[in-house]
mmCIF file of C-alpha atoms and ligand atoms in Angstrom:
data_model
loop_
_atom_site.group_PDB
_atom_site.id
_atom_site.type_symbol
_atom_site.label_atom_id
_atom_site.label_comp_id
_atom_site.label_asym_id
_atom_site.label_seq_id
_atom_site.Cartn_x
_atom_site.Cartn_y
_atom_site.Cartn_z
ATOM 1 C CA MET A 1 -26.914 -196.546 130.016
ATOM 2 C CA LEU A 2 -24.436 -196.152 132.849
ATOM 3 C CA ARG A 3 -25.221 -198.969 135.668
ATOM 4 C CA HIS A 4 -23.429 -198.840 139.311
ATOM 5 C CA ASP A 5 -24.775 -201.929 140.198
ATOM 6 C CA TRP A 6 -22.270 -204.464 138.872
ATOM 7 C CA THR A 7 -21.682 -208.090 140.450
ATOM 8 C CA LEU A 8 -18.358 -209.927 140.682
ATOM 9 C CA ASP A 9 -19.992 -212.374 138.391
ATOM 10 C CA ASP A 10 -21.296 -209.813 135.529
ATOM 11 C CA VAL A 11 -17.565 -208.055 135.817
ATOM 12 C CA ARG A 12 -16.027 -212.073 135.115
ATOM 13 C CA GLN A 13 -18.256 -213.066 132.333
ATOM 14 C CA ILE A 14 -17.064 -209.721 130.552
ATOM 15 C CA HIS A 15 -13.599 -210.117 131.204
ATOM 16 C CA ASP A 16 -13.304 -214.178 130.556
ATOM 17 C CA LEU A 17 -15.019 -213.797 126.909
ATOM 18 C CA PRO A 18 -13.307 -214.627 123.738
ATOM 19 C CA LEU A 19 -10.393 -212.324 123.170
ATOM 20 C CA PRO A 20 -12.404 -211.186 119.508
ATOM 21 C CA GLU A 21 -16.184 -211.075 121.353
ATOM 22 C CA LEU A 22 -14.523 -208.694 124.108
ATOM 23 C CA LEU A 23 -12.533 -206.823 122.266
ATOM 24 C CA TYR A 24 -15.865 -205.998 119.941
ATOM 25 C CA ARG A 25 -17.629 -205.114 122.531
ATOM 26 C CA ALA A 26 -15.143 -202.796 124.571
ATOM 27 C CA GLN A 27 -15.021 -200.965 120.926
ATOM 28 C CA GLY A 28 -18.927 -200.733 121.084
ATOM 29 C CA VAL A 29 -18.735 -198.966 124.068
ATOM 30 C CA HIS A 30 -16.306 -196.887 123.236
ATOM 31 C CA ARG A 31 -17.248 -195.290 119.889
ATOM 32 C CA GLU A 32 -20.369 -194.629 121.650
ATOM 33 C CA HIS A 33 -18.967 -192.243 124.380
ATOM 34 C CA HIS A 34 -15.159 -191.055 122.935
ATOM 35 C CA ASP A 35 -13.569 -190.828 119.571
ATOM 36 C CA PRO A 36 -11.674 -194.061 119.075
ATOM 37 C CA ALA A 37 -8.976 -192.499 117.143
ATOM 38 C CA ALA A 38 -8.182 -189.639 119.973
ATOM 39 C CA VAL A 39 -5.946 -190.176 122.837
ATOM 40 C CA GLN A 40 -5.397 -187.544 125.119
ATOM 41 C CA GLY A 41 -1.589 -187.068 126.662
ATOM 42 C CA CYS A 42 -1.066 -186.221 129.955
ATOM 43 C CA ALA A 43 2.350 -185.704 132.107
ATOM 44 C CA LEU A 44 3.340 -186.749 135.700
ATOM 45 C CA LEU A 45 5.880 -184.957 137.039
ATOM 46 C CA SER A 46 6.934 -185.579 140.680
ATOM 47 C CA ILE A 47 6.589 -182.470 143.048
ATOM 48 C CA LYS A 48 8.093 -183.975 146.124
ATOM 49 C CA THR A 49 10.668 -187.667 145.662
ATOM 50 C CA GLY A 50 10.807 -190.401 148.628
ATOM 51 C CA HIS A 51 11.113 -191.021 152.722
ATOM 52 C CA CYS A 52 7.075 -191.980 152.136
ATOM 53 C CA PRO A 53 6.082 -193.154 155.815
ATOM 54 C CA GLU A 54 3.856 -195.764 153.836
ATOM 55 C CA ASP A 55 4.787 -199.152 152.450
ATOM 56 C CA CYS A 56 2.999 -199.554 149.736
ATOM 57 C CA ALA A 57 5.226 -202.768 148.434
ATOM 58 C CA TYR A 58 5.208 -201.920 144.698
ATOM 59 C CA CYS A 59 6.839 -198.415 145.893
ATOM 60 C CA PRO A 60 10.147 -196.949 144.988
ATOM 61 C CA GLN A 61 9.551 -193.934 147.217
ATOM 62 C CA SER A 62 8.599 -195.709 150.332
ATOM 63 C CA ALA A 63 11.044 -194.925 153.024
ATOM 64 C CA HIS A 64 10.637 -199.159 154.256
ATOM 65 C CA TYR A 65 12.668 -200.591 151.289
ATOM 66 C CA LYS A 66 16.087 -199.983 149.710
ATOM 67 C CA THR A 67 15.868 -198.020 146.198
ATOM 68 C CA GLU A 68 17.954 -196.293 144.029
ATOM 69 C CA LEU A 69 16.229 -193.551 144.496
ATOM 70 C CA GLU A 70 17.281 -189.766 144.919
ATOM 71 C CA ALA A 71 15.421 -188.114 147.286
ATOM 72 C CA GLN A 72 13.613 -184.246 146.471
ATOM 73 C CA ARG A 73 11.937 -181.684 148.557
ATOM 74 C CA LEU A 74 9.238 -180.089 147.294
ATOM 75 C CA LEU A 75 9.625 -178.166 144.074
ATOM 76 C CA ASP A 76 9.170 -174.601 143.544
ATOM 77 C CA VAL A 77 5.868 -173.111 141.825
ATOM 78 C CA THR A 78 8.175 -171.797 139.177
ATOM 79 C CA GLU A 79 9.963 -175.185 138.351
ATOM 80 C CA THR A 80 6.903 -176.631 138.291
ATOM 81 C CA LEU A 81 5.108 -174.603 135.838
ATOM 82 C CA ALA A 82 7.951 -174.330 133.810
ATOM 83 C CA MET A 83 7.386 -178.792 133.436
ATOM 84 C CA ALA A 84 4.046 -177.804 132.443
ATOM 85 C CA LYS A 85 4.351 -175.450 130.290
ATOM 86 C CA ALA A 86 6.891 -178.096 128.331
ATOM 87 C CA ALA A 87 4.648 -180.872 128.309
ATOM 88 C CA LYS A 88 2.122 -178.605 127.025
ATOM 89 C CA ALA A 89 4.569 -178.000 123.852
ATOM 90 C CA ASN A 90 4.981 -181.803 123.863
ATOM 91 C CA GLY A 91 1.285 -182.177 123.326
ATOM 92 C CA ALA A 92 0.032 -182.982 126.808
ATOM 93 C CA THR A 93 -3.188 -181.330 127.685
ATOM 94 C CA ARG A 94 -3.434 -183.073 131.490
ATOM 95 C CA PHE A 95 -0.317 -182.024 133.818
ATOM 96 C CA CYS A 96 -0.519 -184.369 137.162
ATOM 97 C CA MET A 97 1.810 -183.512 140.234
ATOM 98 C CA GLY A 98 2.567 -186.535 142.670
ATOM 99 C CA ALA A 99 4.035 -186.217 146.005
ATOM 100 C CA ALA A 100 5.038 -188.795 148.341
ATOM 101 C CA TRP A 101 3.104 -187.780 151.286
ATOM 102 C CA ARG A 102 1.091 -190.433 153.311
ATOM 103 C CA GLU A 103 -1.444 -187.087 153.418
ATOM 104 C CA ALA A 104 -1.043 -183.940 152.406
ATOM 105 C CA PRO A 105 0.411 -181.517 154.861
ATOM 106 C CA ARG A 106 -1.254 -178.316 156.264
ATOM 107 C CA GLY A 107 0.665 -174.931 156.247
ATOM 108 C CA PRO A 108 3.280 -173.235 153.511
ATOM 109 C CA GLU A 109 3.763 -176.068 151.850
ATOM 110 C CA PHE A 110 0.307 -176.794 150.827
ATOM 111 C CA ASP A 111 0.237 -173.180 150.092
ATOM 112 C CA ARG A 112 2.425 -174.354 146.951
ATOM 113 C CA VAL A 113 0.860 -176.948 145.708
ATOM 114 C CA VAL A 114 -2.680 -175.067 145.770
ATOM 115 C CA GLU A 115 -0.663 -172.005 143.538
ATOM 116 C CA MET A 116 0.712 -174.848 141.415
ATOM 117 C CA VAL A 117 -1.972 -175.555 141.079
ATOM 118 C CA ARG A 118 -3.706 -171.985 139.686
ATOM 119 C CA GLY A 119 -0.634 -172.234 137.681
ATOM 120 C CA VAL A 120 -1.141 -174.686 135.712
ATOM 121 C CA ARG A 121 -5.054 -173.914 135.481
ATOM 122 C CA ASP A 122 -3.405 -170.386 133.851
ATOM 123 C CA LEU A 123 -1.722 -172.305 130.862
ATOM 124 C CA GLY A 124 -5.187 -173.954 130.220
ATOM 125 C CA MET A 125 -4.529 -177.378 131.130
ATOM 126 C CA GLU A 126 -6.121 -179.660 132.882
ATOM 127 C CA ALA A 127 -4.923 -179.774 136.698
ATOM 128 C CA CYS A 128 -4.036 -183.354 138.737
ATOM 129 C CA CYS A 129 -2.655 -183.691 142.051
ATOM 130 C CA THR A 130 -1.723 -186.616 143.842
ATOM 131 C CA LEU A 131 -1.009 -186.012 147.374
ATOM 132 C CA GLY A 132 -1.925 -188.787 149.577
ATOM 133 C CA MET A 133 -5.107 -188.614 152.008
ATOM 134 C CA LEU A 134 -7.057 -185.459 152.105
ATOM 135 C CA ASP A 135 -9.309 -183.858 154.627
ATOM 136 C CA GLN A 136 -12.617 -182.047 153.652
ATOM 137 C CA ASP A 137 -11.018 -178.484 154.182
ATOM 138 C CA GLN A 138 -7.715 -179.114 151.522
ATOM 139 C CA ALA A 139 -10.216 -180.523 149.202
ATOM 140 C CA ASP A 140 -12.314 -177.830 149.307
ATOM 141 C CA ARG A 141 -8.951 -175.286 148.750
ATOM 142 C CA LEU A 142 -8.156 -177.042 146.144
ATOM 143 C CA ALA A 143 -11.196 -176.999 144.285
ATOM 144 C CA GLU A 144 -11.258 -173.468 144.770
ATOM 145 C CA ALA A 145 -7.824 -173.311 143.346
ATOM 146 C CA GLY A 146 -10.046 -174.836 140.284
ATOM 147 C CA LEU A 147 -8.323 -178.473 140.563
ATOM 148 C CA THR A 148 -9.285 -180.710 137.481
ATOM 149 C CA ALA A 149 -9.017 -184.297 139.239
ATOM 150 C CA TYR A 150 -7.151 -185.598 142.491
ATOM 151 C CA ASN A 151 -5.307 -188.968 141.639
ATOM 152 C CA HIS A 152 -6.121 -191.525 145.088
ATOM 153 C CA ASN A 153 -5.850 -194.768 143.519
ATOM 154 C CA LEU A 154 -7.324 -197.973 145.482
ATOM 155 C CA ASP A 155 -4.938 -200.210 144.023
ATOM 156 C CA THR A 156 -6.636 -203.138 144.411
ATOM 157 C CA SER A 157 -9.316 -205.303 145.849
ATOM 158 C CA PRO A 158 -10.199 -204.394 149.069
ATOM 159 C CA GLU A 159 -9.127 -208.278 149.653
ATOM 160 C CA PHE A 160 -5.795 -208.435 148.565
ATOM 161 C CA TYR A 161 -5.285 -204.957 149.681
ATOM 162 C CA GLY A 162 -3.632 -205.974 153.192
ATOM 163 C CA GLN A 163 -0.717 -208.010 151.632
ATOM 164 C CA ILE A 164 0.391 -204.836 149.749
ATOM 165 C CA ILE A 165 0.029 -201.761 151.982
ATOM 166 C CA THR A 166 -0.404 -202.681 155.704
ATOM 167 C CA THR A 167 0.198 -199.043 157.127
ATOM 168 C CA ARG A 168 -3.371 -197.535 155.943
ATOM 169 C CA THR A 169 -6.714 -198.739 154.990
ATOM 170 C CA TYR A 170 -8.942 -199.379 152.241
ATOM 171 C CA GLN A 171 -11.648 -197.077 153.789
ATOM 172 C CA GLU A 172 -9.128 -194.324 154.470
ATOM 173 C CA ARG A 173 -8.697 -194.720 150.627
ATOM 174 C CA LEU A 174 -12.212 -194.232 150.625
ATOM 175 C CA ASP A 175 -12.851 -191.595 152.798
ATOM 176 C CA THR A 176 -10.302 -189.463 151.057
ATOM 177 C CA LEU A 177 -12.351 -190.243 147.894
ATOM 178 C CA ALA A 178 -15.803 -189.543 149.538
ATOM 179 C CA ARG A 179 -14.391 -185.979 150.010
ATOM 180 C CA VAL A 180 -12.533 -185.287 146.951
ATOM 181 C CA ARG A 181 -15.894 -186.114 145.515
ATOM 182 C CA LEU A 182 -18.036 -183.618 147.917
ATOM 183 C CA SER A 183 -15.330 -180.958 146.891
ATOM 184 C CA GLY A 184 -16.115 -181.134 143.142
ATOM 185 C CA ILE A 185 -13.093 -182.162 141.883
ATOM 186 C CA THR A 186 -13.414 -185.306 139.246
ATOM 187 C CA LEU A 187 -12.078 -188.490 140.949
ATOM 188 C CA CYS A 188 -9.662 -190.234 138.855
ATOM 189 C CA CYS A 189 -8.703 -193.543 140.798
ATOM 190 C CA GLY A 190 -7.393 -196.801 139.306
ATOM 191 C CA GLY A 191 -5.183 -199.431 140.523
ATOM 192 C CA ILE A 192 -2.486 -201.690 139.780
ATOM 193 C CA ILE A 193 -2.275 -205.137 138.149
ATOM 194 C CA GLY A 194 0.734 -207.708 138.596
ATOM 195 C CA MET A 195 1.706 -207.642 142.007
ATOM 196 C CA GLY A 196 0.463 -211.130 142.171
ATOM 197 C CA GLU A 197 -2.969 -211.021 142.745
ATOM 198 C CA SER A 198 -5.478 -213.169 140.879
ATOM 199 C CA VAL A 199 -8.299 -212.170 137.821
ATOM 200 C CA ASP A 200 -10.713 -211.865 141.003
ATOM 201 C CA ASP A 201 -8.869 -209.567 142.568
ATOM 202 C CA ARG A 202 -8.206 -207.078 139.229
ATOM 203 C CA LEU A 203 -12.024 -207.959 138.984
ATOM 204 C CA GLY A 204 -12.866 -206.937 142.846
ATOM 205 C CA LEU A 205 -10.866 -203.532 142.598
ATOM 206 C CA LEU A 206 -12.568 -202.475 138.967
ATOM 207 C CA LEU A 207 -15.977 -203.517 141.009
ATOM 208 C CA GLN A 208 -15.590 -201.382 143.344
ATOM 209 C CA LEU A 209 -14.907 -198.354 140.989
ATOM 210 C CA ALA A 210 -17.705 -199.539 138.595
ATOM 211 C CA ARG A 211 -20.563 -199.085 141.642
ATOM 212 C CA GLN A 212 -19.524 -195.472 142.540
ATOM 213 C CA ASP A 213 -22.318 -193.310 141.294
ATOM 214 C CA PRO A 214 -21.308 -191.524 139.442
ATOM 215 C CA HIS A 215 -17.562 -193.328 138.081
ATOM 216 C CA PRO A 216 -14.816 -191.939 138.554
ATOM 217 C CA GLU A 217 -13.985 -190.191 135.777
ATOM 218 C CA SER A 218 -10.723 -190.607 135.249
ATOM 219 C CA VAL A 219 -9.239 -194.505 135.446
ATOM 220 C CA PRO A 220 -5.173 -195.114 135.176
ATOM 221 C CA ILE A 221 -4.517 -198.929 135.021
ATOM 222 C CA ASN A 222 -0.710 -199.566 135.602
ATOM 223 C CA SER A 223 1.495 -202.467 135.289
ATOM 224 C CA LEU A 224 3.438 -202.758 137.849
ATOM 225 C CA VAL A 225 6.711 -200.957 137.322
ATOM 226 C CA ARG A 226 9.067 -204.200 139.127
ATOM 227 C CA VAL A 227 11.940 -201.400 141.205
ATOM 228 C CA HIS A 228 15.081 -203.136 142.104
ATOM 229 C CA GLY A 229 14.776 -202.837 145.877
ATOM 230 C CA THR A 230 10.880 -203.341 146.364
ATOM 231 C CA PRO A 231 9.417 -206.190 148.205
ATOM 232 C CA LEU A 232 7.792 -206.723 144.191
ATOM 233 C CA GLU A 233 10.690 -206.128 141.895
ATOM 234 C CA LYS A 234 10.852 -210.152 141.281
ATOM 235 C CA LEU A 235 7.519 -210.748 140.245
ATOM 236 C CA PRO A 236 6.752 -211.995 136.529
ATOM 237 C CA PRO A 237 5.692 -209.161 134.607
ATOM 238 C CA VAL A 238 2.200 -209.027 132.747
ATOM 239 C CA GLY A 239 1.479 -209.683 129.362
ATOM 240 C CA ALA A 240 -1.142 -207.766 127.218
ATOM 241 C CA LEU A 241 -3.482 -209.467 126.226
ATOM 242 C CA GLU A 242 -3.975 -209.630 130.213
ATOM 243 C CA PHE A 243 -3.704 -205.897 130.510
ATOM 244 C CA ALA A 244 -6.082 -205.845 127.590
ATOM 245 C CA ARG A 245 -8.439 -207.710 129.366
ATOM 246 C CA VAL A 246 -8.641 -205.372 131.903
ATOM 247 C CA ILE A 247 -8.610 -202.243 129.904
ATOM 248 C CA ALA A 248 -11.617 -203.889 127.980
ATOM 249 C CA THR A 249 -13.327 -204.824 130.786
ATOM 250 C CA ALA A 250 -13.204 -201.242 132.693
ATOM 251 C CA ARG A 251 -14.209 -199.335 129.220
ATOM 252 C CA ILE A 252 -17.462 -201.970 128.721
ATOM 253 C CA ILE A 253 -18.715 -201.137 132.529
ATOM 254 C CA MET A 254 -17.464 -197.332 132.780
ATOM 255 C CA PRO A 255 -18.535 -196.190 129.426
ATOM 256 C CA THR A 256 -18.127 -192.627 129.578
ATOM 257 C CA SER A 257 -14.962 -192.751 132.360
ATOM 258 C CA ILE A 258 -11.520 -191.803 130.317
ATOM 259 C CA VAL A 259 -9.282 -195.277 130.981
ATOM 260 C CA ARG A 260 -5.678 -194.476 131.186
ATOM 261 C CA LEU A 261 -2.963 -196.925 129.925
ATOM 262 C CA SER A 262 -0.547 -195.361 132.710
ATOM 263 C CA ALA A 263 2.618 -197.020 134.119
ATOM 264 C CA GLY A 264 3.902 -200.204 132.446
ATOM 265 C CA ARG A 265 3.976 -199.223 128.969
ATOM 266 C CA LEU A 266 7.756 -200.088 128.530
ATOM 267 C CA GLU A 267 7.575 -203.563 129.174
ATOM 268 C CA LEU A 268 5.002 -203.787 126.378
ATOM 269 C CA SER A 269 5.649 -203.797 122.673
ATOM 270 C CA ASP A 270 4.372 -201.591 119.673
ATOM 271 C CA GLU A 271 1.718 -203.932 119.534
ATOM 272 C CA GLY A 272 1.064 -204.984 122.693
ATOM 273 C CA GLN A 273 0.396 -201.221 123.377
ATOM 274 C CA ALA A 274 -2.071 -200.938 120.756
ATOM 275 C CA LEU A 275 -4.007 -204.105 121.625
ATOM 276 C CA CYS A 276 -4.245 -201.796 124.993
ATOM 277 C CA LEU A 277 -5.569 -198.688 122.931
ATOM 278 C CA LEU A 278 -7.998 -200.881 121.306
ATOM 279 C CA ALA A 279 -9.260 -202.473 124.006
ATOM 280 C CA GLY A 280 -10.852 -198.732 125.002
ATOM 281 C CA ALA A 281 -7.923 -197.035 126.839
ATOM 282 C CA ASN A 282 -7.674 -193.384 125.893
ATOM 283 C CA SER A 283 -4.842 -191.749 127.456
ATOM 284 C CA ILE A 284 -0.697 -192.267 127.819
ATOM 285 C CA PHE A 285 1.540 -190.203 130.159
ATOM 286 C CA LEU A 286 3.221 -188.392 127.462
ATOM 287 C CA GLY A 287 7.376 -188.044 128.393
ATOM 288 C CA ASP A 288 10.047 -190.147 129.252
ATOM 289 C CA ARG A 289 9.560 -190.454 133.037
ATOM 290 C CA LEU A 290 6.655 -191.191 134.854
ATOM 291 C CA LEU A 291 7.204 -190.109 138.324
ATOM 292 C CA THR A 292 10.626 -191.920 139.150
ATOM 293 C CA THR A 293 10.505 -194.122 136.919
ATOM 294 C CA PRO A 294 10.936 -194.055 132.614
ATOM 295 C CA ASN A 295 8.470 -194.019 130.057
ATOM 296 C CA PRO A 296 8.566 -194.514 126.629
ATOM 297 C CA GLU A 297 10.195 -191.003 124.372
ATOM 298 C CA ALA A 298 7.488 -188.893 123.181
ATOM 299 C CA SER A 299 9.123 -189.543 120.117
ATOM 300 C CA HIS A 300 8.161 -192.690 120.020
ATOM 301 C CA ASP A 301 4.630 -192.350 121.171
ATOM 302 C CA GLU A 302 4.418 -189.783 118.438
ATOM 303 C CA ARG A 303 5.246 -193.013 116.120
ATOM 304 C CA LEU A 304 3.135 -195.437 117.823
ATOM 305 C CA LEU A 305 0.139 -192.840 117.635
ATOM 306 C CA SER A 306 0.836 -192.121 113.809
ATOM 307 C CA ARG A 307 1.435 -195.510 112.604
ATOM 308 C CA MET A 308 -2.053 -196.273 114.193
ATOM 309 C CA GLY A 309 -3.742 -193.198 112.297
ATOM 310 C CA MET A 310 -4.456 -192.185 115.962
ATOM 311 C CA ARG A 311 -3.825 -188.863 117.275
ATOM 312 C CA LEU A 312 -3.159 -186.641 120.697
ATOM 313 C CA CYS A 313 -6.607 -184.593 121.473
ATOM 314 C CA GLU A 314 -5.823 -181.064 121.456
ATOM 315 C CA GLU A 315 -7.680 -179.756 123.756
ATOM 316 C CA PRO A 316 -8.620 -181.046 127.619
ATOM 317 C CA MET A 317 -11.437 -183.207 127.924
ATOM 318 C CA THR A 318 -12.381 -183.208 131.460
ATOM 319 C CA GLU A 319 -14.888 -179.984 132.680
ATOM 320 C CA THR A 320 -14.510 -178.462 135.996
ATOM 321 C CA ARG A 321 -15.670 -175.370 137.504
ATOM 322 C CA PRO A 322 -13.582 -172.222 136.885
ATOM 323 C CA PRO A 323 -10.990 -171.685 139.734
ATOM 324 C CA SER A 324 -12.625 -168.701 142.312
HETATM 325 N N1 SAM B 401 1.341 -190.495 147.909
HETATM 326 C C1 SAM B 401 0.318 -190.659 146.878
HETATM 327 C C2 SAM B 401 -0.508 -192.261 147.122
HETATM 328 O O1 SAM B 401 0.202 -193.142 147.526
HETATM 329 O O2 SAM B 401 -1.855 -191.684 147.070
HETATM 330 C C3 SAM B 401 0.738 -190.296 145.511
HETATM 331 C C4 SAM B 401 2.189 -190.588 144.519
HETATM 332 S S1 SAM B 401 1.895 -192.116 144.600
HETATM 333 C C5 SAM B 401 3.305 -192.598 143.956
HETATM 334 C C6 SAM B 401 0.407 -192.342 143.344
HETATM 335 C C7 SAM B 401 0.026 -193.939 142.641
HETATM 336 O O3 SAM B 401 1.020 -194.728 142.156
HETATM 337 C C8 SAM B 401 0.213 -195.204 143.553
HETATM 338 O O4 SAM B 401 -1.185 -195.148 143.980
HETATM 339 C C9 SAM B 401 0.289 -196.429 142.801
HETATM 340 O O5 SAM B 401 -0.961 -196.885 142.338
HETATM 341 C C10 SAM B 401 0.811 -195.575 141.424
HETATM 342 N N2 SAM B 401 1.950 -196.359 141.299
HETATM 343 C C11 SAM B 401 3.778 -196.273 142.943
HETATM 344 N N3 SAM B 401 4.415 -196.772 142.143
HETATM 345 C C12 SAM B 401 4.167 -197.681 141.410
HETATM 346 C C13 SAM B 401 4.997 -198.874 140.650
HETATM 347 N N4 SAM B 401 5.793 -199.810 140.988
HETATM 348 N N5 SAM B 401 3.885 -199.234 139.304
HETATM 349 C C14 SAM B 401 2.952 -198.777 139.017
HETATM 350 N N6 SAM B 401 2.327 -198.193 139.878
HETATM 351 C C15 SAM B 401 2.841 -197.310 140.533
HETATM 352 C C1 DTB B 402 -1.343 -193.302 138.188
HETATM 353 O O1 DTB B 402 -2.275 -194.213 138.623
HETATM 354 N N1 DTB B 402 -0.455 -193.936 137.891
HETATM 355 C C2 DTB B 402 0.883 -192.219 137.696
HETATM 356 C C3 DTB B 402 -0.428 -191.191 138.434
HETATM 357 N N2 DTB B 402 -1.250 -192.075 138.869
HETATM 358 C C4 DTB B 402 0.192 -190.924 139.583
HETATM 359 C C5 DTB B 402 1.605 -193.087 138.538
HETATM 360 C C6 DTB B 402 2.567 -194.098 138.799
HETATM 361 C C7 DTB B 402 3.867 -194.043 138.954
HETATM 362 C C8 DTB B 402 4.827 -195.436 138.134
HETATM 363 C C9 DTB B 402 6.285 -195.471 139.446
HETATM 364 C C10 DTB B 402 7.080 -194.114 139.141
HETATM 365 O O2 DTB B 402 7.351 -193.439 138.489
HETATM 366 O O3 DTB B 402 7.541 -194.030 140.293
HETATM 367 FE FE1 SF4 B 403 4.295 -193.234 149.741
HETATM 368 FE FE2 SF4 B 403 2.441 -192.937 147.725
HETATM 369 FE FE3 SF4 B 403 4.639 -194.964 147.473
HETATM 370 FE FE4 SF4 B 403 3.024 -195.508 148.921
HETATM 371 S S1 SF4 B 403 2.629 -195.164 146.840
HETATM 372 S S2 SF4 B 403 4.896 -195.514 149.175
HETATM 373 S S3 SF4 B 403 1.823 -193.574 149.571
HETATM 374 S S4 SF4 B 403 4.205 -192.481 147.418
#
């Protein structure tokens, strides 16, 4: 039974279980709803890079910080679709296009993104975008083009959020999520651990997600990629056991969602990543680049999955209505 009335106490009790008990429960829930030997491979592409007006303290693309980043205007449709094709050939069934915008633009740039979405869907892949805030008309146009999912992270608890981002509010994030939901596009919404937050902040984020009805279909759990020049560059890395606890808790409270072991895998050993997959994550990003930072090589992931006796899903996993 899916629950939407979780409290912080409930979630804290789950998170703090002895690790063997936590993993046992997470695995039970996982196999009730998913194939435990299969993970979805997704690929990311930064379609517009850098010069972002927001001040997200973790982000190399914010114009507020001096990072070694090469900015790039919006890519063209052909380049983007070539990358999507290559990602498909590498085993990805979902293609996520990210843009460093505070909010999606209106006009020809938006039209171009809509065309990218149609093109990715025509390849038979799931299409996901993360473009910042959307108005209803933009959400509806993306839905019409067949967009499978919109990624818009809440990042952390409402209480800790203000220490990470000051240029937009938690409520603005929630408002965009509500518009996406209304348009019929599925939600991809998660956050980042390792930004100096408390365990209650991590659980406060999960609570925000698990109290939604329906739960976001996709929940990316990132650990901070510490980028030189950002205010968070000197924070300590998140350990694999902590990462796995957050994933297992997400798996238990949102049983049918796809929980994605997202940014931060390079900081983990193979065994650390294995633990996160055993804790109930069922998706990874494939390819040696996330948006702007490195990710394990596809060949390394292939080896890891094969050593675990696991495999990439061959078919898309999220149903959406066809483009109209
Ligand atoms: N600008 C849009 C927005 O913020 O919604 C879309 C792109 S933004 C880069 C997408 C997500 O990437 C952020 O919400 C954040 O959760 C994640 N992210 C960005 N920088 C990160 C980092 N250094 N480590 C981990 N996750 C990061
Ligand atoms: C998400 O939660 N993680 C991805 C995706 N959504 C867009 C992005 C991770 C970005 C990591 C930092 C970078 O490569 O720039
Ligand atoms: Fe901009 Fe998104 Fe980076 Fe924040 S996370 S600075 S909104 S690109």
